[in-house]
Tab-separated table of C-alpha atoms in Angstrom:
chain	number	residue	atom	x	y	z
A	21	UNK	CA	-3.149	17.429	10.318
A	22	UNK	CA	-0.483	19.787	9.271
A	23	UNK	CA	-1.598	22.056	6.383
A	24	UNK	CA	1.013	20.955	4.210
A	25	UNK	CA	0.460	17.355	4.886
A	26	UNK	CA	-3.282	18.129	4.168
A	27	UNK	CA	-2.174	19.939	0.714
A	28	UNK	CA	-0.414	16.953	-0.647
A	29	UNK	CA	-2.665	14.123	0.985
A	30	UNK	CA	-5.573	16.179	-0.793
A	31	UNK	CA	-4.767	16.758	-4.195
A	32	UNK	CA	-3.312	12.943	-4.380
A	33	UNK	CA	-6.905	11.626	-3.140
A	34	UNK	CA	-8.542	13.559	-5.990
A	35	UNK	CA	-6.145	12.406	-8.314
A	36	UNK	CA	-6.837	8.759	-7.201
A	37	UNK	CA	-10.819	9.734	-7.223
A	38	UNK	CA	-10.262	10.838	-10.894
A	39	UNK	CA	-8.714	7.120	-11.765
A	40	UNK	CA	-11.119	5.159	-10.255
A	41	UNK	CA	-13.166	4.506	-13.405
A	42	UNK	CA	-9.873	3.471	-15.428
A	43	UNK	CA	-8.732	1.083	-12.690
A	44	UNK	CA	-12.161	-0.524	-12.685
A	45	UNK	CA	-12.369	-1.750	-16.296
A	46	UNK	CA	-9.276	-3.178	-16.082
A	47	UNK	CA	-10.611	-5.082	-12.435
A	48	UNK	CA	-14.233	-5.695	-12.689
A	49	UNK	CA	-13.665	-8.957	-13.170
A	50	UNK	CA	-12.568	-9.639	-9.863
A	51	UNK	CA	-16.699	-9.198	-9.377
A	52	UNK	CA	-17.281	-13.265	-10.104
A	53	UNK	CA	-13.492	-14.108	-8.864
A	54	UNK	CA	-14.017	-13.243	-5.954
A	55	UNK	CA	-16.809	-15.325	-5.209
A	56	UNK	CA	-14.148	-18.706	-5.292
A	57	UNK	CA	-14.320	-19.977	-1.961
A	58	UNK	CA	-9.789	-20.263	-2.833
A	59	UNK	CA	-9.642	-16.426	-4.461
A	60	UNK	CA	-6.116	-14.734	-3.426
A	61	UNK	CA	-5.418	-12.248	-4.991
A	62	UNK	CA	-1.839	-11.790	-2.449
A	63	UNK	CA	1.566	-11.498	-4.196
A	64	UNK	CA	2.929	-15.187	-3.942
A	65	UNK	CA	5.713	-14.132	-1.388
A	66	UNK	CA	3.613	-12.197	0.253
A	67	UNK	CA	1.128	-14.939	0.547
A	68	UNK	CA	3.822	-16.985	2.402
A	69	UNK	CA	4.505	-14.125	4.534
A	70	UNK	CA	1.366	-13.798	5.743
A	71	UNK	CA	0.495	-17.847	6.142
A	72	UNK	CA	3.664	-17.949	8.342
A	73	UNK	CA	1.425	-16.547	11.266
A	74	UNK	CA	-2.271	-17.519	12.864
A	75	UNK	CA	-4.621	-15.362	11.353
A	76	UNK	CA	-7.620	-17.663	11.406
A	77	UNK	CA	-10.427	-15.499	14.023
A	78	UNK	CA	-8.094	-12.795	14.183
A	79	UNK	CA	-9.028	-9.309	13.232
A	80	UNK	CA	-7.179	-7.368	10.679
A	81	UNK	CA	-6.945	-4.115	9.102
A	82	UNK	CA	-5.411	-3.119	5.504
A	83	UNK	CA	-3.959	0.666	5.715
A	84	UNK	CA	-4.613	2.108	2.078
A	85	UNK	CA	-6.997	-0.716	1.012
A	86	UNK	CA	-7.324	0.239	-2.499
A	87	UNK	CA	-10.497	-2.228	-3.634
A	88	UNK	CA	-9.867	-4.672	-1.072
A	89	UNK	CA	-9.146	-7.421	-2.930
A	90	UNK	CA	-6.037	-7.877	-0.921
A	91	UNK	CA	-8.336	-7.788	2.242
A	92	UNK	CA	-11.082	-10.270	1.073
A	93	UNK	CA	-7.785	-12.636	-0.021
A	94	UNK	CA	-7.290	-12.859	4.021
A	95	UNK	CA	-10.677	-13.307	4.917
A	96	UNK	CA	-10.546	-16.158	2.514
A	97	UNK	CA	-7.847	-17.377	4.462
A	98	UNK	CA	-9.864	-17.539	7.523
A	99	UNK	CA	-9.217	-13.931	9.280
A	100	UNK	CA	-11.906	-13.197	11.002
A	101	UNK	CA	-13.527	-9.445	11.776
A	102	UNK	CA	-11.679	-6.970	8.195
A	103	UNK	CA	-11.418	-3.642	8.258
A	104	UNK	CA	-10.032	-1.645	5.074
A	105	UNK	CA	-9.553	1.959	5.492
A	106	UNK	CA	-8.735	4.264	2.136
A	107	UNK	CA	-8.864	7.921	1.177
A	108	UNK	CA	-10.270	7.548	-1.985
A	109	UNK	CA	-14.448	7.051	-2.152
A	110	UNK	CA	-14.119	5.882	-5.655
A	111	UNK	CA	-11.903	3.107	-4.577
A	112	UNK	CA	-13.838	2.468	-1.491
A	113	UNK	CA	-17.254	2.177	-3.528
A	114	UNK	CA	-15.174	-0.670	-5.383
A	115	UNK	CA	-14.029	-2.459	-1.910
A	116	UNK	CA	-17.907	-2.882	-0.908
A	117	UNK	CA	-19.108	-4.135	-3.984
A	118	UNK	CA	-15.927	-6.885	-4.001
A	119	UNK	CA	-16.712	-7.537	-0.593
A	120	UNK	CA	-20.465	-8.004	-0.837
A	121	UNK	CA	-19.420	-10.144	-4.220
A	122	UNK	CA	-17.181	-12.395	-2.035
A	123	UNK	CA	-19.879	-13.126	0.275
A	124	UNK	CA	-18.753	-10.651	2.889
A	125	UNK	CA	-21.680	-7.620	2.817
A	126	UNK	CA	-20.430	-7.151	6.152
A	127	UNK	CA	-17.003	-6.588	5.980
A	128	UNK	CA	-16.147	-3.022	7.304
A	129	UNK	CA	-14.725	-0.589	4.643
A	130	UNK	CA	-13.591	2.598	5.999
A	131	UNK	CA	-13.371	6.046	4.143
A	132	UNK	CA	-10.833	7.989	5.778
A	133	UNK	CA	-7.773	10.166	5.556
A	134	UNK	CA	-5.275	7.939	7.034
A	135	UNK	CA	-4.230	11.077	8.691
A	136	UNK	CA	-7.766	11.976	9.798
A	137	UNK	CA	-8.488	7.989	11.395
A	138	UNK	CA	-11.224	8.487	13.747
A	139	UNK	CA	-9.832	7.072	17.147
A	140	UNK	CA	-12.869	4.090	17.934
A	141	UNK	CA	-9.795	1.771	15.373
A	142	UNK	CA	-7.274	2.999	17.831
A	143	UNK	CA	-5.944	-0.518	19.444
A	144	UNK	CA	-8.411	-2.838	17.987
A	145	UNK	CA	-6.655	-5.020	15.661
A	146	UNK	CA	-4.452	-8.305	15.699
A	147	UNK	CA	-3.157	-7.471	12.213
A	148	UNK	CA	-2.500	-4.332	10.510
A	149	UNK	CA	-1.468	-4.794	6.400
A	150	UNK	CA	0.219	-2.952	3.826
A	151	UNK	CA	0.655	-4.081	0.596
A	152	UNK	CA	2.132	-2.571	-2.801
A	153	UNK	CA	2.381	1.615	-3.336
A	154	UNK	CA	1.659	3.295	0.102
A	155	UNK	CA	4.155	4.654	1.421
A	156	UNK	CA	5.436	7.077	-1.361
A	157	UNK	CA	2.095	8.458	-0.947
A	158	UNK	CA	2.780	9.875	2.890
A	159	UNK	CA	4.370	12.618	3.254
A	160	UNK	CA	4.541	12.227	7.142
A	161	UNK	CA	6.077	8.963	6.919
A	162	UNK	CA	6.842	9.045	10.559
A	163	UNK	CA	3.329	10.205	11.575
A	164	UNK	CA	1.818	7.658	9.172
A	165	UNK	CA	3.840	4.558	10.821
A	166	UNK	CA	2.608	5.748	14.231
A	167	UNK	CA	-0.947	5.410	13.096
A	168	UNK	CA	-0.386	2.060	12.180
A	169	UNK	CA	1.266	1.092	15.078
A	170	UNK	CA	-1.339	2.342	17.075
A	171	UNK	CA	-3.926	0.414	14.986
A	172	UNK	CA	-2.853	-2.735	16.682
A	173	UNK	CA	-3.572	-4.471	20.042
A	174	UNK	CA	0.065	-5.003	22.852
A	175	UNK	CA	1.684	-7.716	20.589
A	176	UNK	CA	0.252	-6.796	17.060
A	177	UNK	CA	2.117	-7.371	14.035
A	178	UNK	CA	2.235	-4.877	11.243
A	179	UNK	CA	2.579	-7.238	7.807
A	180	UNK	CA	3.945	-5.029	5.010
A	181	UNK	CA	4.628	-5.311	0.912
A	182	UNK	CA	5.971	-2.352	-0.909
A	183	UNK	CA	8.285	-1.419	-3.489
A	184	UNK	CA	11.456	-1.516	-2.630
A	185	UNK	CA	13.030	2.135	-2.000
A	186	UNK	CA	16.261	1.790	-4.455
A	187	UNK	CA	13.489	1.467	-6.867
A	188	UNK	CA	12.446	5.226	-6.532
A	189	UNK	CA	15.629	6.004	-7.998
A	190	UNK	CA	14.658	4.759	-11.643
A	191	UNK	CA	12.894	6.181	-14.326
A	192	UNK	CA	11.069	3.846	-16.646
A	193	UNK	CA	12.109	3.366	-20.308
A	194	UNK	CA	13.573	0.826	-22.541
A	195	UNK	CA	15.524	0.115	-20.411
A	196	UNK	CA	14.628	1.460	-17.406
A	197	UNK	CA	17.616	3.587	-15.404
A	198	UNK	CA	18.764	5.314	-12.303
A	199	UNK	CA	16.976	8.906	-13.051
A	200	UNK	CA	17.306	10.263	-9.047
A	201	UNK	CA	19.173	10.272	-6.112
A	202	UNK	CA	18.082	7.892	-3.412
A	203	UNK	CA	18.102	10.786	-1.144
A	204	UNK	CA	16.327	12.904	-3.083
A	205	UNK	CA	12.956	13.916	-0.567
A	206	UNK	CA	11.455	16.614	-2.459
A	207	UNK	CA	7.847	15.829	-3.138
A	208	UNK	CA	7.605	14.270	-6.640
A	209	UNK	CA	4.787	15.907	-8.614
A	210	UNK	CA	2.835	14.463	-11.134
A	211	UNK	CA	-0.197	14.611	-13.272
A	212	UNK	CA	0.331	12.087	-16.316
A	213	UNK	CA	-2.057	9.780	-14.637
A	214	UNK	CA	-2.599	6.586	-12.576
A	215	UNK	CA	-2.517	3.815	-15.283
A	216	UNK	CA	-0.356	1.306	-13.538
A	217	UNK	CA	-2.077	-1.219	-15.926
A	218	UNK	CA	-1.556	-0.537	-19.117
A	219	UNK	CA	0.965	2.352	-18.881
A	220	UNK	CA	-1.431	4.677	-20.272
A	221	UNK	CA	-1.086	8.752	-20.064
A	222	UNK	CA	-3.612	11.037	-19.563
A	223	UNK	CA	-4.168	14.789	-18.403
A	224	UNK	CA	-4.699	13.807	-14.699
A	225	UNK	CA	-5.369	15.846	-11.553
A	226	UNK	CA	-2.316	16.958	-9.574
A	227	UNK	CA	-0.273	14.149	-7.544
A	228	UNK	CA	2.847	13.894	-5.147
A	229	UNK	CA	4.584	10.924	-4.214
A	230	UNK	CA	7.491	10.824	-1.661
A	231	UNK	CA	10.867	9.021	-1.748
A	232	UNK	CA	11.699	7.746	1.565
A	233	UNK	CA	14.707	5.573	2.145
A	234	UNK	CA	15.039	2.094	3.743
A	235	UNK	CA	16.472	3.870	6.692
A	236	UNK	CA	13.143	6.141	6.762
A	237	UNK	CA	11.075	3.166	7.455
A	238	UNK	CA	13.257	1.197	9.428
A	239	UNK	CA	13.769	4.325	11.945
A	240	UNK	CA	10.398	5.354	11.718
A	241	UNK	CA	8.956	2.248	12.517
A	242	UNK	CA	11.516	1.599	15.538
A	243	UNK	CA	10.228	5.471	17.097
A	244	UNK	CA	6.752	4.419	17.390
A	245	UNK	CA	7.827	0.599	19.297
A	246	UNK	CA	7.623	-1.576	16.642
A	247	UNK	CA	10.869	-4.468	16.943
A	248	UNK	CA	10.975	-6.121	13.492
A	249	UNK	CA	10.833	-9.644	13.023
A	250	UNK	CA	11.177	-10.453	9.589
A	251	UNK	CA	12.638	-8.433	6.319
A	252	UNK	CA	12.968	-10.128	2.748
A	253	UNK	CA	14.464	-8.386	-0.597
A	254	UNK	CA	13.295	-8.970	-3.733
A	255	UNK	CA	14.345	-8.605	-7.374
A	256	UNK	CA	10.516	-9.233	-8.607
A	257	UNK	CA	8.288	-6.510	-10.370
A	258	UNK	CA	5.530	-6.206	-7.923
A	259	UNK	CA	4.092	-2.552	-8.618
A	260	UNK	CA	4.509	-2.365	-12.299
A	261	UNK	CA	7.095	0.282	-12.198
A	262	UNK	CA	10.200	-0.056	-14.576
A	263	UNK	CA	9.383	-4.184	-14.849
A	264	UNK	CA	12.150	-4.782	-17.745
A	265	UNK	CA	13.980	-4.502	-14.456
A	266	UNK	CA	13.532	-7.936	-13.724
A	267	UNK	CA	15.220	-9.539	-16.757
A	268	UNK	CA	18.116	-7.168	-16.528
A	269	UNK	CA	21.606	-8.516	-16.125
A	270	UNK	CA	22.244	-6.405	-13.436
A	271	UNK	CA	19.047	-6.742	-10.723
A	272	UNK	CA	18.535	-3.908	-8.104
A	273	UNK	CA	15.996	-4.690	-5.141
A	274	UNK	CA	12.369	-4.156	-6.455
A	275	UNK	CA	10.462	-5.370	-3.142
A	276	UNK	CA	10.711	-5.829	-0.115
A	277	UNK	CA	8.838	-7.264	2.859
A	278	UNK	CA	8.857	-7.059	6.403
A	279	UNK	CA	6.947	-7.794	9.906
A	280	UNK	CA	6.851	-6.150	13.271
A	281	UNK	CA	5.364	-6.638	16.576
A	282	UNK	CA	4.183	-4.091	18.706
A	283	UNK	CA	5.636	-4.618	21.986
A	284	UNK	CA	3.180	-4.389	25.162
């Protein structure tokens, strides 16, 4: 990994180490919802997204699982071997007690630098996943679309949710407004915190996001033979960033979400 890649990827793990115990009062009770045989915790569009293909016996990884309740919603939908890989232990910790909650002790949950991915995952997967706030945490964006490609098996599809990259521009308020230009690639640094729940600041460790534009991971996905088969805008507050958004008279993308199949 290239020692600046390692900098940034680094001091945004500890950071998300650090907010591991805030995020989990705010989710612990996912510990008895998760047990509901019909728990999905999936966006709704998302959701349809993913029902639109066979996933039942299938394997699948989620890239940047977070606590895996994204992961155990797909197992619920009849998936069949899960693998969630994430960076941060704290969060990880929280993905095996969910899964052993939801019935599924066995599910594998991964602690790993995405950019670090030990190669036995290499080509082993029907479904790879991405769902809200990844990719502004890469700084190789290209690199880190070629690890997911290469995640999957000759016909693969990559399934992915994220923010929607006009959405980097804004800066959150009352109202919310255009703060940055979209091409504006500088590393972002922060260190108010990782409350995406209740807004809340606090004297955090060190983190950088990225701003990469649509044509980033369009370009980057098409360099590492992925041929897309679906893309969907969306003018829906799925990340909780700038959410008055949504009720504004003049709507900007928010979301987005796309497909692609490796081809053989």
């Amino acid at each position: 990994m290239k020692e600046e890649t390692a900098f940034f990827v680094g001091k945004s793990l500890a950071s998300w180490d650090e907010a591991g115990s805030i995020h989990w009062e705010v989710n612990k009770q996912l510990l008895e919802q998760v047990s509901d045989s019909k728990f999905n915790a999936l966006e709704k569009d998302f959701d349809t997204l993913v029902s639109g293909y066979d996933i039942c016996g299938k394997s699948v990884v989620q890239i940047c699982c977070n606590n895996a309740k994204d992961l155990i919603s797909i197992k619920k939908k009849g998936a069949g071997r899960c693998v969630g890989i994430d960076g941060s232990q704290a969060f990880v910790d929280q993905a095996k007690l969910l899964a052993k909650a939801a019935g599924y002790p066995g599910m594998e949950i991964v602690c790993s630098n995405i950019y670090e991915l030990p190669e036995k995952h290499i080509g082993q997967f029907d479904f790879a996943v991405i769902t809200i706030g990844v990719l502004n945490w890469m700084p190789d964006l290209k690199r880190f679309m070629r690890i997911c490609a290469s995640l999957l098996k000759p016909g693969g599809y990559l399934l992915m949710e994220e923010i929607h990259p006009v959405l980097n521009m804004y800066e959150e308020g009352n109202p919310s407004q255009i703060a940055m230009s979209y091409f504006n690639r500088e590393p972002q640094r922060d260190d108010q915190g990782l409350d995406y729940f209740s807004g809340r600041k606090y004297q955090a460790k060190e983190n950088y996001n990225f701003h990469h534009t649509l044509a980033d991971v369009l370009m980057a996905a098409i360099a590492c033979n992925l041929s897309l088969k679906n893309y969907i805008e969306l003018g829906k507050n799925i990340g909780n960033w700038c959410g008055d958004l949504e009720e504004s008279e003049f709507v900007p993308p928010m979301a987005m979400l796309a497909s692609w199949q490796k081809q053989f």
